[in-house]
Amino acid sequence: MIIHRDDDPTKRPVLVETEDFHEVTDIITLPAEAKPTGTWVLLLLASLSLLSLMIGLIGYLFWEGIGVWGPNIPVAWGWAIVNFVWWIGIGHAGTLISAILFLFRQKWRTAINRFSEAMTIFAVMCAGIFPAIHVGRIWVIYFVFPIPNQMGVWPNFRSPLLWDVFAVSTYFTVSVLFWYMGLIPDLATFRDRATTKVRKFVLAVFALGWRGSARHWQNYERAYLILAGISTPLVLSVHSIVSFDFAASKIPGWHTTIFPPYFVAGAVFSGFALVSNLLIIAREVFNLKRVVRMHHIDNMCKFMLLTGSLVGYAYGMELFIAWYSGDIYERFAFWDRALGDYWWAYALAIGCNVLIPQLFWFKKVRFNLIATFIICIFINIGMWGERFMIVISLHSDFLPSSWGNFQPTWVDIWTYVGTFGLFGTFFLLFLKYLPQLAIAEVKGVMPVASPHYGEHDDVSPAALGSVGAKGH
Amino acid sequence: MSSLNLDPKNNGKKYWKSLDELAEAPEFKEFVEREFPEGASELGTNVSRRRFLQVMGAGMALAGVSGCKPIRRPDLNILPYNKQPESLIPGVPQFYATTMSVGGEAVGLLVESHEGRPTKIEGNPKHPSSLGATGKYHQASVLGLYDPDRSKEPFKSGVNSDWGVFWKEADSLFAGYKANGGQGLHFLSGYIASPSLADVKAHVLKTYPKAQWTTFEAVNRDAQAQGIKAITGQALDPHYKFQAAKRVLSIDCDFNETESDHLKNGKAFVSTRNPDLGPEGMSRMYVVESNFSTTGGSADHRLRVKPSQVANVLILVAKELQAQGLDLGAWGSEVSALSADAAAAGVKPEYVREMAKDILAYKGSSLVVVGRYQPAQAHALGHILNSALGNIGVTVEYKPSVVASLNGETPSLEALPALASAMAAGQVETLVILDANPAFAAPADMDFAGKLGKVKHVIALASESNETTALSEWHLPLNHFLEEWGDGLAYDGTASLAQPLINPMYNSIGAAELLAGISGFPFRKSHDIVREYWRKQGGADFEHTWRQWLHDGVIPRTAHASVHPGSVAGALAKLPGAPKSGGVEMLFRHHPNLYDGRYANNAWLQELPDPVTKLTWDNAVLVAPKLADKLGISGAMLEKDLTGTLMAKYRHRPMVRVSVGGKSLEAVAWVLPGLSEDTAVLHFGYGRRSVGKVGTGSGFDAYALMSSASPYWAGDVKIEATGGQYEVACTQDHWSMEKRPIVREASLEGYEENKEESFSEEKWNEHPVDPQTGKEKSLWTEMPLKKGGDRGDYDFSVGQQWGMVIDLNNCTGCNTCLLACTAENNVPVVGKEQVMRGREMHWIRLDRYFNGDVDNPEMVFQVMTCQQCENAPCEEVCPVAATVHSHEGLNDMAYNRCIGTRYCSNNCPYKVRRFNFFNYTNQWKNSTLAMQKNPDVTVRFRGVMEKCTYCVQRINRARIQFKNKGQEMIPDGVVTPACAQACPTDAIVFGNINDPESRVAKLKKHPRNYGVLRDLNTKPRTTYLGKVRNPNKAIEKIAA
């Protein structure tokens, strides 16, 4: 799995600030084995209350109808779809880091991949709630699944919403598998360190009898590679398909071919921003500084700079094409975005997604945790603004007589806030009970893991190294 | 079978269950004893724990199953008729002819009845005032029948009482009046249109010779009656023949919507608006007004002047005509003596000159019409001009006034103050108020409500409690017109009968029945009163004649003959003329939806957008943009949109305080382009103080500002912003069309020059056209058409393919189609709060756009509803295929399949889909309102999308009818959607576009035909005929 081609420790950045495998294991297992801290309990309680608020509001929505939210005619989609697109965008970083960076042998990913995969899964959960609950008749939502039924009707395979169903569910399934797959060796480590019987038993079940044998490692690495191969197109496809919800429609401002790459870039962008936010916090709280190093943050910032600029290019190109096409509806839609009733959403998108990330050109900014943290928050606000701007384009389409504005209700707002409770609850549970970082992988990138550790000769290109769960 | 023992005492068994039993076989005996097969009946003897749990578990599961039943569906008993009513087939609606009267004008109707429930109202094509069309009040009246707020029992001093008590008290009360001849007895009613009721009224006045009868209508024709009477010496009504008029001058006459006989006039007018008649055949209309009416929107030239100057413009025109050589005969000198100043009126003399020249050129085929709110002098002058232009007998004729013949000639606003002062003087002991609400609808300075307190006995007959019944000793519930027998005279005098469609739902009574009761009329029941009245007119074989009349709804040959008007000299100057102008002027007009306020509790009419402002649930002080500027409130109301055109924007509008001669009212302000300078308009009818649930809290009471001396106009009005705000629900705040080819318009001249190009896509759009097919290029290869495919892909070139054409030249923007659709298709009312959120459910949107200068724009209307696109964007995005195409080209909604993603609405370029955000139909649950629902149309639950279906239920009804006859094809004209049927101006044509002989197919080939947003390749089945105006070039130059 972890293949090191340039194992010269002097020539590559130090990814882990220790030379002791055991210390790495200790650092990562400590939160799970220690008693929960007061902060953690408080945060969990706060998240749980938000989660229950969300559940309560969803119950209220089911009881009363979609009218408790803000949508209307012409803006028949409101915050629900904005939140869906936003959360699913966030959920992109995980797969990107796990799969694509893995395939490109970006070793620095090891410190962040577990984190971001977990984040992906929880973000996709938050996202998946919205398209489900935003339908008018939740009790017949199973109509969207191609289940043979007495009505003799299939879903409409031409509908991008149906593609969404498949895309998101596939993505979720593969992400969970991928995540779980990577967890197995670490769960075995946890199991082996477990002191109570129950803990040992539960972990043993989930570790699937991992013994760390070479055969296990071989199978594991093969499977991981295959899953990475499967996931890679998903990174591109999910948000492309989500963007089809808009791109395949007829509405000016939605009907653009630029959407798939633009959405994917935006998704990676926002995903990286949230990963960075979480990582910066966790790094402080759980004292992971020696494993999650500034180099990681630096790389993430560079990624955000790249994707943010791609998004900025897309904004510019959209605007240019709207003008260049000569289509009066398209022109108006973009003019309206920039200067119309919802100019603030456009300003948020441009300001937070294009202008502010330009600060990442400066190394000083990239290496300033507080600045990075704030910029990442701005990016997520900006990305929400972008999603809002796109969805709300509905408010003035072809016939001026039908134009109307959108106003969210308190239920819209608090349901959105409530999804942070869902996310937070799961994330906190993850932080407490599962290995936050991929122990085995981190060890694999440690200088000591190199077979040539301590040698000062040129490294043979054929030198391969793999690390097992040998640190405990 | 002789051994069959039916004696129950014998062995406890009454019937045999099998042949074994009959044979009393021993195995069977054992079987019966065991009751259950082996092993099943061991429970009673030796129950094991395991067995017990098994049985308990099964029992509980079964109890659970049975428990579902009452939750899911309550027990309903569907019983057959004990006696089958004549010719009633369950499921097949029946139609009966009847008559409804509003403001003294009867309109014949056909009412659709489902198993005894009237559900929908159509016009009676045989009736001269309907000609098959209906107005808004007719359409909405069926909801009034089922209004849950209707009074159900008599009330005495606000407390539930009963008829026994009333009649006991009334008998002793009226016995006293019989003795004294009716001294102190007064009656008050609105305009009576019913000859039989007038007959009873005459009997009442004969019985009580000293009794007084007052007729009052807030919406009256007093000025017209006064003017015509003065100039002709007779009580006549003008009857217009717009079909013969080539040049029309409307002096503030909204003859398309709010004036007398507007259904007939509108239809006749649009018959001259066909541009294919050519420059000599197509009419040209000049409208002079201060308010912006829908008729003003249809004008070729609309001259806006201050309210006090409207009548003066007519004087200017008359003098100009005289100057150009028109002989006004005996009136010539009188007209010369009138003075009017063009500068003061704000009109260019050249404008008047050209207008007069144009009218004069069409001597004998021109028409001057004057609106009901104009002073008597203007009406007289209008008659003089028509007479001098030789129009009488051609474009206008005169018939004896129905209102005058049935109600006398005392103007409402003389009669009511007289009654009020009699009340104040204590001369009124008993006041019987028949279906009128003077405590609300009288100008405030009369203080009618206050004076009612001085009347000892007030007996108010009204269908719902209102401001008047609240102050009455007795509030008697009134029948709805669909519950009683009656009759009515149309504007032209044609009599028609009204027959009940349903038994009175409550303990209510008719006006004639009440009068008959208190006056000892020989007949007490409405049926007898009406029938006996007409028996006198019927002649021999009355039974047969009566049935024929009932069937037709119209009594033939009862229209008044036209009368040659006399001419009275010297009267003109004495008539009240234009009011003296001063400062900001205010017009008070009846609201096109609520009339004088009597329909305030009708939710359909409340939610129906005002045709011009598109406001629902409220009226507002309408001010012109410039006046708003002056008042300093335009910033809070107007915003420039991105293309720089002004639009009404904010939901929170500034409140203003309007002060007129000591009276003041706080109301919300609303900017309306096209009003004259320094003019405000406030519609009366809103702001009811004592009304049912629906009308409570809607709008502002304009009567509070009106004075009895000059009720409909006020000068020197002070308007100031109070700083407060008020939320309004407007369904269309955008004024401009943004230069998009939505409503396509051409001048007659331009159209004549190049008919094929005037409305073509090439001219209005630049969508690439495939040179080979001549059609718009499509991005994808369209699916090959196949017959009988399971979804969507049908061959539209075979069979019946439904389509619609809407003629924008005919559409006057009156909104009646929208109401007809609401009634036909069980469209729910959502309330003001939901309308503000943009969730109104109307399947039809009547789009109104302003064109040109914001101070003096043109106005166009467009009926916008589901376009039934062949390439429907909604269909391809629905994830569950809930909206699909039928083989006849309809874009169908399968409500049961819809899960409510609302994607279809998002992808609809026309935004004509409506979503049930809440369970709006809850309002009908356990309510009489449910009885109005059309059983042929699904009632939609929350969470589903809905939209126009082309009234598919009507198509299917016709299909069944013709299939039964063995015909596959439904002939053209059989299926008419509700909107097309109600449309007074025949703007909507529906039919089979595959039949080259059908009206709709012919119109689709017309050069004026175009599809809105056809460049999106949606292939709409509903298309429009472009609007053609016929402007006068000379005036265009002057106006510019």
Coordinates of N, CA, C and O in Angstrom, one line a residue, chain B residues 246-354:
Chain B
K246 N -67.3 52.1 -35.1 CA -66.0 52.1 -35.6 C -65.1 53.0 -34.8 O -63.9 52.8 -34.8
R247 N -65.7 54.0 -34.2 CA -64.9 54.9 -33.3 C -65.6 55.0 -32.0 O -66.8 55.4 -32.0
V248 N -64.9 54.7 -30.9 CA -65.6 54.8 -29.6 C -64.8 55.8 -28.8 O -63.6 55.8 -28.7
L249 N -65.6 56.7 -28.2 CA -65.0 57.6 -27.2 C -65.6 57.2 -25.8 O -66.8 57.4 -25.6
S250 N -64.8 56.7 -24.9 CA -65.3 56.4 -23.6 C -64.9 57.4 -22.6 O -63.7 57.7 -22.5
I251 N -65.9 58.1 -22.0 CA -65.6 59.1 -21.0 C -65.7 58.3 -19.7 O -66.8 58.2 -19.1
D252 N -64.5 57.9 -19.2 CA -64.5 57.2 -17.9 C -65.5 56.1 -17.8 O -66.1 55.9 -16.8
C253 N -65.7 55.4 -18.9 CA -66.7 54.3 -18.9 C -66.0 53.0 -19.1 O -65.5 52.6 -20.1
D254 N -66.0 52.2 -18.0 CA -65.3 50.9 -17.9 C -66.3 49.9 -18.4 O -66.7 49.0 -17.7
F255 N -66.7 50.0 -19.7 CA -67.8 49.2 -20.1 C -67.5 47.7 -20.3 O -68.3 46.8 -20.4
N256 N -66.2 47.4 -20.2 CA -65.7 46.0 -20.3 C -65.9 45.3 -18.9 O -65.8 44.1 -18.9
E257 N -65.9 46.1 -17.9 CA -65.8 45.3 -16.6 C -66.8 45.8 -15.5 O -67.4 44.9 -14.9
T258 N -67.0 47.1 -15.3 CA -67.7 47.5 -14.1 C -69.0 48.2 -14.4 O -69.7 48.6 -13.5
E259 N -69.3 48.4 -15.7 CA -70.5 49.2 -16.0 C -71.7 48.2 -16.3 O -71.5 47.0 -16.4
S260 N -72.8 48.8 -16.5 CA -74.0 48.0 -16.8 C -73.8 47.1 -18.1 O -73.2 47.6 -19.0
D261 N -74.4 45.9 -18.0 CA -74.4 45.1 -19.2 C -73.1 44.8 -19.8 O -72.9 44.7 -21.0
H262 N -72.1 44.7 -18.9 CA -70.7 44.7 -19.4 C -70.4 43.4 -20.2 O -69.5 43.3 -21.0
L263 N -71.1 42.3 -19.9 CA -70.8 41.0 -20.5 C -71.1 41.2 -22.0 O -70.4 40.8 -22.9
K264 N -72.3 41.7 -22.3 CA -72.7 41.9 -23.7 C -71.9 42.9 -24.4 O -71.4 42.7 -25.5
N265 N -71.6 44.1 -23.7 CA -70.8 45.1 -24.3 C -69.4 44.7 -24.6 O -68.9 45.0 -25.7
G266 N -68.8 44.0 -23.7 CA -67.5 43.5 -23.9 C -67.4 42.6 -25.1 O -66.5 42.7 -26.0
K267 N -68.3 41.7 -25.2 CA -68.3 40.8 -26.4 C -68.5 41.5 -27.7 O -67.8 41.3 -28.7
A268 N -69.4 42.5 -27.6 CA -69.7 43.3 -28.9 C -68.5 44.1 -29.2 O -68.1 44.2 -30.4
F269 N -67.8 44.7 -28.2 CA -66.7 45.5 -28.5 C -65.5 44.7 -29.1 O -65.0 45.1 -30.2
V270 N -65.2 43.5 -28.6 CA -64.1 42.8 -29.1 C -64.4 42.3 -30.5 O -63.4 42.0 -31.3
S271 N -65.7 42.2 -30.9 CA -65.9 41.7 -32.2 C -65.4 42.7 -33.3 O -65.3 42.4 -34.4
T272 N -65.2 44.0 -32.8 CA -64.7 45.0 -33.8 C -63.2 45.1 -33.6 O -62.6 46.0 -34.3
R273 N -62.5 44.3 -32.8 CA -61.1 44.4 -32.6 C -60.3 43.5 -33.4 O -59.1 43.3 -33.1
N274 N -60.9 42.8 -34.3 CA -60.1 41.9 -35.1 C -59.4 42.7 -36.2 O -60.0 43.3 -37.1
P275 N -58.1 42.7 -36.2 CA -57.3 43.5 -37.2 C -57.5 43.0 -38.6 O -57.3 43.8 -39.5
D276 N -58.0 41.8 -38.8 CA -58.2 41.4 -40.2 C -59.4 42.1 -40.8 O -59.7 41.9 -42.0
L277 N -60.2 42.8 -40.0 CA -61.2 43.6 -40.6 C -60.7 44.8 -41.4 O -61.4 45.5 -42.1
G278 N -59.4 45.0 -41.1 CA -58.7 46.1 -41.9 C -59.0 47.5 -41.3 O -59.8 47.6 -40.3
P279 N -58.3 48.5 -41.8 CA -58.4 49.8 -41.2 C -59.9 50.3 -41.2 O -60.2 51.1 -40.3
E280 N -60.6 49.9 -42.1 CA -62.0 50.4 -42.2 C -62.9 49.6 -41.2 O -64.0 50.1 -40.8
G281 N -62.5 48.4 -40.9 CA -63.4 47.6 -40.1 C -63.1 47.5 -38.7 O -63.9 47.4 -37.8
M282 N -61.8 47.7 -38.4 CA -61.4 47.6 -37.0 C -61.7 48.9 -36.3 O -61.5 50.0 -36.8
S283 N -62.2 48.8 -35.1 CA -62.6 50.0 -34.3 C -61.4 50.6 -33.7 O -60.3 50.1 -33.6
R284 N -61.6 51.9 -33.4 CA -60.6 52.6 -32.6 C -61.2 53.2 -31.4 O -62.3 53.7 -31.5
M285 N -60.6 53.0 -30.3 CA -61.2 53.5 -29.0 C -60.3 54.5 -28.3 O -59.1 54.3 -28.1
Y286 N -61.0 55.6 -28.0 CA -60.4 56.7 -27.2 C -61.0 56.6 -25.8 O -62.2 56.5 -25.6
V287 N -60.1 56.5 -24.8 CA -60.6 56.5 -23.4 C -60.1 57.7 -22.7 O -58.9 58.0 -22.7
V288 N -61.0 58.4 -22.1 CA -60.6 59.5 -21.2 C -60.9 59.1 -19.8 O -62.0 58.8 -19.5
E289 N -59.9 59.1 -19.0 CA -60.1 58.7 -17.6 C -59.0 59.1 -16.7 O -57.9 59.5 -17.1
S290 N -59.3 59.0 -15.4 CA -58.2 59.4 -14.4 C -57.7 58.1 -13.7 O -56.6 58.0 -13.4
N291 N -58.7 57.2 -13.4 CA -58.3 55.9 -12.9 C -57.7 55.1 -14.0 O -57.8 55.5 -15.2
F292 N -57.1 54.0 -13.7 CA -56.6 53.1 -14.8 C -57.5 51.9 -14.8 O -57.3 51.0 -13.9
S293 N -58.4 51.8 -15.7 CA -59.3 50.7 -15.8 C -58.9 49.7 -16.8 O -58.0 50.0 -17.6
T294 N -59.4 48.5 -16.8 CA -59.1 47.5 -17.8 C -59.5 48.0 -19.2 O -58.9 47.7 -20.2
T295 N -60.6 48.7 -19.2 CA -61.0 49.3 -20.5 C -60.0 50.3 -21.0 O -59.7 50.3 -22.2
G296 N -59.5 51.1 -20.1 CA -58.4 52.0 -20.5 C -57.2 51.2 -21.0 O -56.5 51.7 -21.9
G297 N -57.0 50.0 -20.5 CA -55.9 49.2 -21.0 C -56.1 48.7 -22.4 O -55.2 48.5 -23.1
S298 N -57.4 48.6 -22.8 CA -57.7 48.1 -24.2 C -57.7 49.3 -25.2 O -57.9 49.0 -26.3
A299 N -57.6 50.5 -24.6 CA -57.8 51.6 -25.5 C -56.7 51.8 -26.5 O -55.5 51.3 -26.3
D300 N -57.0 52.4 -27.7 CA -55.9 52.7 -28.6 C -55.3 54.0 -28.2 O -54.1 54.2 -28.4
H301 N -56.1 54.9 -27.7 CA -55.5 56.1 -27.1 C -56.2 56.4 -25.8 O -57.4 56.4 -25.7
R302 N -55.3 56.5 -24.7 CA -55.9 56.7 -23.4 C -55.4 58.1 -23.0 O -54.2 58.3 -22.9
L303 N -56.4 59.0 -22.7 CA -56.1 60.3 -22.3 C -56.3 60.4 -20.8 O -57.5 60.2 -20.4
R304 N -55.3 60.6 -20.1 CA -55.5 60.7 -18.6 C -55.6 62.1 -18.2 O -54.7 62.9 -18.5
V305 N -56.7 62.5 -17.5 CA -56.8 63.8 -17.0 C -57.3 63.7 -15.6 O -57.8 62.7 -15.2
K306 N -57.2 64.8 -14.9 CA -57.6 64.8 -13.5 C -59.1 64.5 -13.4 O -59.9 64.9 -14.3
P307 N -59.6 63.9 -12.3 CA -61.0 63.5 -12.3 C -61.9 64.6 -12.5 O -62.9 64.4 -13.2
S308 N -61.6 65.8 -12.1 CA -62.6 66.9 -12.3 C -62.6 67.4 -13.7 O -63.4 68.2 -14.1
Q309 N -61.6 66.9 -14.5 CA -61.5 67.4 -15.9 C -62.1 66.4 -16.9 O -62.2 66.7 -18.1
V310 N -62.5 65.2 -16.4 CA -62.9 64.2 -17.4 C -64.1 64.7 -18.2 O -64.2 64.7 -19.4
A311 N -65.1 65.2 -17.4 CA -66.3 65.7 -18.1 C -66.0 66.9 -19.0 O -66.6 67.1 -20.0
N312 N -65.0 67.7 -18.5 CA -64.7 68.9 -19.3 C -64.1 68.5 -20.7 O -64.2 69.2 -21.7
V313 N -63.3 67.4 -20.7 CA -62.8 66.9 -22.0 C -63.9 66.6 -22.9 O -63.9 66.9 -24.1
L314 N -65.0 66.1 -22.4 CA -66.2 65.8 -23.3 C -66.7 67.1 -23.8 O -67.1 67.2 -25.0
I315 N -66.8 68.1 -23.0 CA -67.3 69.4 -23.4 C -66.4 69.9 -24.6 O -66.8 70.4 -25.6
L316 N -65.0 69.8 -24.3 CA -64.1 70.2 -25.3 C -64.3 69.5 -26.7 O -64.3 70.1 -27.7
V317 N -64.5 68.2 -26.5 CA -64.8 67.4 -27.8 C -66.0 67.9 -28.4 O -66.1 68.1 -29.7
A318 N -67.1 68.1 -27.6 CA -68.4 68.5 -28.2 C -68.2 69.9 -29.0 O -68.7 70.0 -30.1
K319 N -67.5 70.8 -28.3 CA -67.3 72.1 -28.9 C -66.4 72.0 -30.2 O -66.7 72.7 -31.2
E320 N -65.5 71.1 -30.1 CA -64.6 70.9 -31.3 C -65.4 70.3 -32.4 O -65.2 70.7 -33.6
L321 N -66.2 69.4 -32.1 CA -67.1 68.8 -33.1 C -67.9 69.8 -33.8 O -68.1 69.9 -35.0
Q322 N -68.5 70.7 -32.9 CA -69.3 71.8 -33.4 C -68.5 72.7 -34.3 O -69.0 73.0 -35.4
A323 N -67.3 73.0 -33.9 CA -66.5 73.8 -34.7 C -66.1 73.2 -36.0 O -65.9 73.9 -37.0
Q324 N -66.0 71.9 -36.0 CA -65.7 71.2 -37.3 C -67.0 70.9 -38.1 O -66.9 70.2 -39.1
G325 N -68.1 71.5 -37.6 CA -69.2 71.5 -38.5 C -70.3 70.5 -38.1 O -71.3 70.3 -38.8
L326 N -70.2 69.9 -37.0 CA -71.3 69.0 -36.5 C -72.4 69.8 -36.0 O -72.3 70.7 -35.2
D327 N -73.6 69.5 -36.5 CA -74.8 70.2 -36.1 C -75.4 69.6 -34.9 O -75.8 68.4 -35.0
L328 N -75.4 70.3 -33.8 CA -75.9 69.7 -32.6 C -77.4 70.0 -32.4 O -78.0 69.9 -31.4
G329 N -78.0 70.6 -33.5 CA -79.4 70.8 -33.5 C -79.8 71.8 -32.5 O -79.1 72.8 -32.2
A330 N -80.9 71.5 -31.8 CA -81.4 72.4 -30.8 C -80.5 72.7 -29.7 O -80.5 73.7 -29.0
W331 N -79.6 71.8 -29.5 CA -78.7 71.9 -28.3 C -77.4 72.7 -28.6 O -76.6 72.9 -27.8
G332 N -77.3 73.1 -29.9 CA -76.1 73.7 -30.3 C -75.7 74.9 -29.4 O -74.6 75.0 -29.0
S333 N -76.6 75.8 -29.2 CA -76.3 77.0 -28.4 C -76.0 76.6 -27.0 O -75.1 77.2 -26.3
E334 N -76.7 75.6 -26.5 CA -76.5 75.2 -25.1 C -75.1 74.7 -24.9 O -74.4 74.9 -23.9
V335 N -74.6 73.9 -25.9 CA -73.3 73.3 -25.8 C -72.3 74.5 -25.9 O -71.3 74.5 -25.2
S336 N -72.5 75.4 -26.8 CA -71.6 76.5 -27.0 C -71.5 77.3 -25.7 O -70.4 77.8 -25.4
A337 N -72.6 77.3 -24.9 CA -72.5 78.1 -23.7 C -71.7 77.4 -22.6 O -71.3 78.1 -21.6
L338 N -71.5 76.1 -22.7 CA -70.7 75.4 -21.7 C -69.3 75.9 -21.8 O -68.8 76.2 -22.9
S339 N -68.6 75.9 -20.7 CA -67.2 76.3 -20.9 C -66.3 75.2 -20.3 O -66.6 74.6 -19.3
A340 N -65.2 75.1 -21.0 CA -64.2 74.2 -20.5 C -62.9 74.7 -21.1 O -62.8 75.2 -22.2
D341 N -61.8 74.5 -20.3 CA -60.5 75.0 -20.6 C -59.6 73.9 -20.9 O -59.3 73.1 -20.0
A342 N -59.0 73.8 -22.1 CA -58.1 72.7 -22.4 C -56.9 72.8 -21.6 O -56.4 71.7 -21.1
A343 N -56.4 74.0 -21.3 CA -55.2 74.1 -20.5 C -55.4 73.6 -19.1 O -54.6 72.9 -18.6
A344 N -56.6 74.0 -18.6 CA -56.9 73.5 -17.2 C -57.0 72.0 -17.2 O -56.7 71.4 -16.2
A345 N -57.6 71.5 -18.2 CA -57.8 70.1 -18.3 C -56.5 69.3 -18.5 O -56.4 68.1 -18.3
G346 N -55.5 70.0 -19.0 CA -54.2 69.4 -19.3 C -54.2 68.6 -20.6 O -53.6 67.6 -20.7
V347 N -55.0 69.1 -21.5 CA -55.0 68.4 -22.8 C -54.6 69.4 -23.9 O -54.9 70.6 -23.8
K348 N -53.9 68.8 -24.9 CA -53.5 69.7 -26.0 C -54.7 69.9 -26.9 O -55.4 68.9 -27.2
P349 N -55.0 71.1 -27.3 CA -56.1 71.4 -28.2 C -56.0 70.5 -29.5 O -57.0 70.1 -30.0
E350 N -54.8 70.3 -30.0 CA -54.6 69.5 -31.2 C -55.1 68.1 -31.0 O -55.6 67.5 -31.9
Y351 N -54.9 67.6 -29.8 CA -55.3 66.3 -29.5 C -56.8 66.1 -29.6 O -57.3 65.3 -30.3
V352 N -57.5 67.1 -29.0 CA -59.0 67.1 -29.1 C -59.4 67.3 -30.5 O -60.3 66.6 -31.0
R353 N -58.7 68.1 -31.3 CA -59.0 68.4 -32.6 C -58.9 67.1 -33.5 O -59.9 66.7 -34.2
E354 N -57.8 66.4 -33.3 CA -57.7 65.2 -34.1 C -58.7 64.1 -33.7 O -59.2 63.4 -34.6

